[in-house]
Coordinates of C-alpha atoms in Angstrom, one line a residue:
M223 CA 108.3 155.5 -36.4
F224 CA 109.0 151.8 -36.3
R225 CA 108.5 148.8 -33.9
A226 CA 109.6 145.2 -33.6
P227 CA 108.0 142.7 -31.1
G228 CA 109.4 140.5 -28.4
R229 CA 108.6 136.8 -28.5
V230 CA 107.5 133.9 -26.5
N231 CA 108.6 130.4 -27.5
L232 CA 105.7 128.0 -27.0
I233 CA 108.0 125.0 -27.2
G234 CA 111.3 124.1 -28.7
E235 CA 113.8 125.5 -26.2
H236 CA 117.5 125.3 -26.9
T237 CA 116.9 123.4 -30.2
D238 CA 117.6 126.3 -32.6
Y239 CA 121.4 126.2 -32.3
N240 CA 121.1 122.4 -32.8
D241 CA 119.5 122.8 -36.2
G242 CA 116.2 121.8 -34.7
F243 CA 112.6 122.9 -34.6
V244 CA 111.0 125.8 -32.7
L245 CA 107.5 127.1 -32.3
P246 CA 107.5 130.8 -31.2
V247 CA 105.0 133.6 -31.4
A248 CA 105.5 137.3 -31.3
V249 CA 103.7 139.1 -28.5
D250 CA 102.5 142.7 -28.0
K251 CA 105.6 143.9 -26.2
Y252 CA 107.7 146.1 -28.5
A253 CA 111.0 147.9 -29.1
F254 CA 110.0 151.3 -30.6
I255 CA 112.0 153.7 -32.7
A256 CA 111.4 157.3 -33.8
A257 CA 114.0 158.2 -36.4
R258 CA 114.9 160.8 -39.0
P259 CA 117.5 160.6 -41.7
R260 CA 120.6 162.8 -41.8
D261 CA 122.6 164.2 -44.7
D262 CA 125.9 162.8 -43.3
R263 CA 126.9 159.3 -42.0
L264 CA 126.6 160.1 -38.3
V265 CA 124.2 157.9 -36.2
R266 CA 123.0 159.6 -33.0
V267 CA 121.0 157.4 -30.6
F268 CA 119.2 158.2 -27.4
S269 CA 117.5 155.5 -25.2
V270 CA 114.6 156.4 -23.0
R271 CA 115.2 153.3 -20.9
F272 CA 118.9 154.1 -20.4
P273 CA 119.0 157.9 -20.6
E274 CA 122.2 158.2 -22.6
L275 CA 123.2 159.6 -26.0
V276 CA 125.6 157.6 -28.1
E277 CA 127.1 158.7 -31.5
F278 CA 129.1 156.8 -34.1
D279 CA 130.1 157.5 -37.6
L280 CA 129.4 154.8 -40.2
D281 CA 132.6 155.8 -42.0
I282 CA 134.9 155.4 -39.0
P283 CA 135.4 151.9 -37.6
R284 CA 136.0 151.6 -33.8
E285 CA 136.5 149.0 -31.2
M286 CA 133.4 148.2 -29.1
V287 CA 133.5 146.8 -25.6
Q288 CA 130.8 144.2 -24.8
G289 CA 128.2 144.8 -22.1
H290 CA 126.6 148.1 -23.4
W291 CA 123.1 148.5 -24.7
W292 CA 124.3 150.4 -27.7
N293 CA 126.3 147.4 -29.0
Y294 CA 123.1 146.0 -30.3
V295 CA 122.5 149.2 -32.2
E296 CA 125.9 149.9 -33.6
G297 CA 126.7 146.2 -34.1
T298 CA 123.5 145.8 -36.3
A299 CA 124.5 148.9 -38.3
R300 CA 128.0 147.7 -38.8
I301 CA 126.8 144.2 -40.0
L302 CA 124.4 145.8 -42.5
E303 CA 127.2 148.0 -43.9
R304 CA 129.5 144.9 -44.1
L305 CA 126.7 143.2 -46.2
Q306 CA 127.0 146.1 -48.7
H307 CA 124.0 148.1 -47.5
R308 CA 125.1 151.7 -47.6
L309 CA 123.1 153.3 -44.8
R310 CA 122.3 156.9 -44.1
G311 CA 123.1 158.7 -40.9
A312 CA 120.2 159.1 -38.6
D313 CA 118.9 160.6 -35.3
I314 CA 117.2 157.8 -33.4
L315 CA 115.1 157.7 -30.2
I316 CA 114.6 154.2 -28.7
D317 CA 112.0 153.1 -26.2
S318 CA 110.7 149.6 -25.2
D319 CA 108.1 148.0 -23.1
I320 CA 109.7 144.5 -23.2
P321 CA 111.0 143.5 -19.8
I322 CA 114.8 143.2 -19.9
G323 CA 116.3 139.9 -18.9
A324 CA 112.9 138.2 -18.8
G325 CA 113.5 135.9 -21.7
L326 CA 111.2 137.7 -24.1
S327 CA 114.0 138.7 -26.5
S328 CA 114.3 142.4 -25.8
S329 CA 117.7 142.3 -27.5
A330 CA 116.5 140.7 -30.7
A331 CA 113.6 143.1 -30.9
L332 CA 116.0 146.0 -30.6
E333 CA 118.3 144.6 -33.3
T334 CA 115.4 144.0 -35.6
V335 CA 113.8 147.5 -35.2
I336 CA 117.2 149.1 -35.7
A337 CA 117.8 147.1 -38.9
F338 CA 114.3 147.7 -40.2
S339 CA 114.5 151.5 -39.5
L340 CA 118.0 152.0 -41.0
L341 CA 117.1 150.1 -44.1
S342 CA 113.9 152.0 -44.5
L343 CA 115.5 155.4 -44.0
A344 CA 118.0 154.4 -46.7
C345 CA 115.2 153.2 -49.0
I346 CA 116.8 149.8 -49.2
P347 CA 114.3 146.9 -50.0
I348 CA 113.9 144.7 -46.9
D349 CA 114.5 141.0 -47.1
R350 CA 113.2 139.9 -43.8
L351 CA 115.1 136.6 -43.7
A352 CA 118.4 138.3 -44.6
M353 CA 117.6 141.0 -42.0
A354 CA 117.1 138.4 -39.3
Q355 CA 120.4 136.7 -40.2
A356 CA 122.2 140.1 -40.0
C357 CA 120.8 140.7 -36.6
Q358 CA 121.9 137.3 -35.4
R359 CA 125.4 138.1 -36.6
A360 CA 125.3 141.3 -34.7
E361 CA 124.4 139.4 -31.5
H362 CA 127.2 137.0 -32.1
E363 CA 129.9 139.5 -32.9
Y364 CA 129.0 142.5 -30.8
A365 CA 127.0 141.2 -27.8
G366 CA 128.9 137.9 -27.3
S367 CA 125.9 135.7 -27.3
N368 CA 126.3 132.7 -29.7
C369 CA 122.5 132.5 -30.2
G370 CA 120.4 130.6 -32.7
I371 CA 118.2 132.3 -35.3
M372 CA 114.9 132.0 -33.6
D373 CA 114.6 135.3 -31.8
Q374 CA 115.5 137.5 -34.7
F375 CA 113.5 135.4 -37.1
I376 CA 110.3 135.7 -35.3
S377 CA 110.7 139.4 -34.5
A378 CA 111.1 140.0 -38.2
N379 CA 108.7 137.4 -39.7
A380 CA 105.9 136.9 -37.2
R381 CA 102.3 136.7 -38.4
E382 CA 99.4 138.0 -36.3
G383 CA 97.5 135.3 -34.6
S384 CA 99.9 132.5 -35.6
A385 CA 102.8 130.5 -34.3
I386 CA 105.7 129.9 -36.6
L387 CA 107.0 126.3 -36.9
L388 CA 110.6 127.0 -38.0
D389 CA 113.2 124.5 -39.2
C390 CA 116.3 126.2 -38.0
R391 CA 118.5 124.3 -40.5
S392 CA 116.7 125.0 -43.7
L393 CA 114.9 128.1 -42.4
Q394 CA 111.7 126.8 -44.0
Y395 CA 108.7 127.7 -41.9
E396 CA 105.0 127.2 -41.6
E397 CA 102.4 129.5 -40.1
I398 CA 100.1 127.7 -37.7
R399 CA 97.0 129.5 -36.4
V400 CA 96.7 129.6 -32.6
H401 CA 93.0 129.6 -31.8
T402 CA 92.7 131.6 -28.5
D403 CA 88.9 132.0 -28.3
A404 CA 88.6 129.8 -25.2
Y405 CA 92.2 130.1 -23.8
A406 CA 94.5 133.1 -23.4
L407 CA 98.2 133.1 -23.7
I408 CA 99.6 134.1 -20.2
V409 CA 103.2 135.1 -19.4
C410 CA 104.4 135.3 -15.8
D411 CA 107.7 137.1 -15.1
T412 CA 109.6 135.8 -12.1
G413 CA 111.5 139.1 -11.7
I414 CA 114.7 137.1 -11.7
K415 CA 117.1 138.4 -14.3
H416 CA 119.1 135.7 -16.0
E417 CA 122.6 136.9 -15.2
L418 CA 123.9 133.3 -15.7
A419 CA 122.1 132.9 -19.0
L420 CA 124.8 134.1 -21.3
T421 CA 127.6 132.1 -19.8
E422 CA 125.5 129.0 -19.3
Y423 CA 123.9 129.4 -22.7
N424 CA 127.3 129.3 -24.4
L425 CA 128.3 126.4 -22.2
R426 CA 125.2 124.4 -23.2
R427 CA 125.9 125.1 -26.8
K428 CA 129.4 123.8 -26.4
E429 CA 128.1 120.7 -24.6
C430 CA 125.8 119.9 -27.5
E431 CA 128.7 120.3 -29.9
D432 CA 130.8 118.0 -27.8
A433 CA 128.0 115.4 -27.7
I434 CA 127.5 115.4 -31.5
S435 CA 131.3 115.2 -32.1
I436 CA 131.4 112.0 -30.0
I437 CA 128.3 110.6 -31.6
S438 CA 129.3 111.3 -35.2
N439 CA 132.8 109.9 -34.7
A440 CA 131.3 106.7 -33.3
S441 CA 128.3 106.2 -35.5
V442 CA 129.6 103.7 -38.0
G443 CA 126.9 103.0 -40.6
L444 CA 124.9 106.1 -39.7
E445 CA 125.2 108.7 -42.4
G446 CA 124.4 112.4 -42.4
I447 CA 124.6 113.1 -38.6
R448 CA 125.6 116.7 -38.5
S449 CA 123.8 117.9 -35.3
L450 CA 121.6 116.5 -32.6
R451 CA 118.7 117.2 -34.8
D452 CA 119.8 114.2 -36.9
V453 CA 119.9 111.7 -34.0
T454 CA 116.8 109.6 -33.6
F455 CA 115.7 108.0 -30.3
P456 CA 116.7 104.5 -31.5
N457 CA 120.1 105.9 -32.5
F458 CA 120.5 107.6 -29.1
E459 CA 119.6 104.5 -27.2
V460 CA 122.5 102.7 -28.9
L461 CA 125.0 105.6 -28.6
E462 CA 124.2 107.3 -25.4
G463 CA 126.6 105.0 -23.4
L464 CA 129.5 106.7 -25.3
L465 CA 128.7 110.0 -23.7
P466 CA 129.6 111.3 -20.2
R467 CA 126.6 111.7 -17.9
E468 CA 126.2 115.4 -18.4
L469 CA 126.3 115.2 -22.2
Q470 CA 123.8 112.3 -22.2
K471 CA 121.3 114.6 -20.4
R472 CA 121.9 117.5 -22.8
A473 CA 121.5 115.4 -25.9
R474 CA 118.4 113.7 -24.5
H475 CA 116.7 117.0 -24.0
V476 CA 117.4 118.3 -27.5
I477 CA 116.3 115.0 -29.2
S478 CA 113.1 114.8 -27.2
E479 CA 112.4 118.5 -27.5
N480 CA 112.5 118.3 -31.3
A481 CA 110.0 115.5 -31.2
R482 CA 107.7 117.4 -28.7
T483 CA 107.9 120.5 -30.9
L484 CA 106.7 118.7 -34.0
A485 CA 103.9 117.0 -32.0
A486 CA 102.9 120.4 -30.6
A487 CA 102.6 121.8 -34.1
D488 CA 100.2 118.9 -34.8
A489 CA 98.2 119.7 -31.7
L490 CA 97.8 123.3 -32.8
R491 CA 96.7 122.3 -36.2
D492 CA 94.1 120.0 -34.5
R493 CA 93.1 122.7 -32.1
D494 CA 93.9 120.3 -29.3
V495 CA 94.9 122.6 -26.5
I496 CA 94.9 119.8 -23.9
R497 CA 97.5 117.8 -25.8
M498 CA 99.5 121.0 -26.4
G499 CA 99.5 121.7 -22.7
K500 CA 100.8 118.2 -21.9
L501 CA 103.7 118.6 -24.3
M502 CA 104.6 122.0 -22.9
A503 CA 104.6 120.6 -19.4
A504 CA 106.9 117.8 -20.5
S505 CA 109.2 120.4 -22.1
H506 CA 109.7 122.1 -18.8
A507 CA 110.4 118.9 -17.0
S508 CA 113.1 118.2 -19.6
L509 CA 114.6 121.7 -19.3
R510 CA 114.6 121.3 -15.5
N511 CA 116.0 117.8 -15.2
D512 CA 118.1 117.2 -18.4
Y513 CA 119.2 120.6 -19.6
E514 CA 119.3 122.1 -16.2
V515 CA 118.5 125.7 -17.2
S516 CA 115.5 126.3 -14.8
C517 CA 115.7 127.9 -11.4
P518 CA 113.8 127.7 -8.1
E519 CA 111.5 130.6 -8.9
L520 CA 110.6 129.2 -12.3
N521 CA 109.9 125.8 -10.8
L522 CA 107.8 127.4 -8.1
L523 CA 105.6 129.1 -10.7
I524 CA 105.1 125.8 -12.5
D525 CA 104.0 124.1 -9.2
I526 CA 101.6 126.9 -8.4
A527 CA 100.1 126.9 -11.9
A528 CA 99.5 123.2 -11.6
T529 CA 97.0 123.9 -8.8
V530 CA 94.8 126.2 -10.9
P531 CA 92.0 124.6 -12.8
D532 CA 92.1 125.1 -16.6
A533 CA 95.7 126.4 -16.6
L534 CA 97.5 124.4 -19.2
G535 CA 101.1 123.8 -20.1
T536 CA 102.9 126.3 -18.0
R537 CA 106.6 126.1 -18.7
M538 CA 109.7 128.3 -18.7
T539 CA 110.4 130.1 -21.9
G540 CA 113.7 131.6 -23.1
G541 CA 117.3 130.9 -22.1
G542 CA 116.4 130.1 -18.5
F543 CA 118.0 130.8 -15.1
G544 CA 115.1 133.3 -14.5
G545 CA 112.8 135.1 -16.8
C546 CA 109.3 134.0 -17.6
T547 CA 106.9 131.2 -17.9
V548 CA 104.3 130.8 -20.6
G549 CA 101.0 128.8 -20.6
F550 CA 97.4 128.8 -21.7
V551 CA 94.6 129.7 -19.2
K552 CA 90.9 129.4 -19.9
R553 CA 89.6 132.9 -20.2
E554 CA 87.0 132.6 -17.4
C555 CA 89.7 131.5 -15.0
I556 CA 92.2 134.3 -15.7
E557 CA 91.3 136.3 -12.6
E558 CA 91.6 133.2 -10.4
F559 CA 94.9 132.4 -12.0
R560 CA 96.2 136.0 -11.4
D561 CA 95.1 136.0 -7.8
R562 CA 96.5 132.6 -6.9
M563 CA 99.8 133.0 -8.7
T564 CA 100.6 136.5 -7.3
R565 CA 99.5 135.5 -3.8
E566 CA 101.4 132.2 -3.6
Y567 CA 104.5 133.5 -5.4
A568 CA 104.8 136.4 -3.0
A569 CA 104.2 134.2 0.0
Q570 CA 106.8 131.6 -1.0
S571 CA 109.5 133.7 -2.7
G572 CA 109.0 137.2 -1.2
R573 CA 108.8 138.6 -4.8
E574 CA 106.2 140.4 -6.8
L575 CA 104.9 138.7 -9.9
A576 CA 104.2 140.5 -13.1
I577 CA 101.6 138.7 -15.3
Y578 CA 100.9 139.6 -18.9
E579 CA 97.9 138.5 -21.0
C580 CA 99.5 138.5 -24.4
E581 CA 98.2 139.0 -27.9
I582 CA 99.9 137.3 -30.8
V583 CA 101.1 139.9 -33.2
G584 CA 103.0 140.4 -36.5
G585 CA 106.6 141.2 -37.1
A586 CA 108.6 144.4 -37.5
S587 CA 106.8 147.3 -39.2
E588 CA 106.6 151.0 -39.8
M589 CA 104.0 152.5 -37.6

């Protein structure tokens, strides 16, 4: 039996595919697998959540149509095979308690636990970074999401009780302890599934690529600009007039979010949860106003949380257009937070609110 966790990104949203910085944690919501090896190369997969049996033969290539849950499974296996890992066939049972479409990376957790289990059953040594990169390729090629590395990286490499400050260009990372004695990590699920997220995510990525193309072509005397991660605020103030209005806003978010993420890492090192909360709140404002990936329900949760004493830094997390918020709440105020958030959200949106008090856990493992 194996498991891989979902994740919450504390700050650093939509920066990973711009070679920037992210600060995620893995949380105690998991994709689970029970698996046994076979003597042939047939993979048989049954999902508890989507009661359906799927089979594929590792020796027989086939076309896959996007939009099916099993693409994450078969796609991950096909990528591992392409990377010269000869896998064994397996009978696999999948379950998960990660909400789907909530921005907690249920797909990355599924890819990660599939890769971890198939490599383990074949007695292949596991390189967690290479495994995360393989899972990212599977998402690109078989699920149609041109995602960054963050989700798969944290599901594979997370450390219990710590956030990971990840440089998405070099893939160098630092574990930073999250001291949660006084404050709990609280996730609120809007119940809105981010149907727009895949299309808009790919559009935002293209807008960032268009912005950096214009900037790099015009930046005479500025060397080494390869992505928005390389643009400083002084550079941007000079060059932003070259960009159309929409691209100005997208670039401003990415540049400011990278700075906020590094500052947030400093705040965690200093155990300064008040400063951390202010940076997280500023992140949401930027995502709402400049990157335009929030939605009314997410903004409503932010506004309600602002009325609760000792609730800090509530912001959207994940791709946006629905999903979850994340923030820190003083432990003695959790019940007041739950009561006010659920009551006000239901009254103003007509929807039920799911609230999770999350523990920060380690990455993929055999159980």
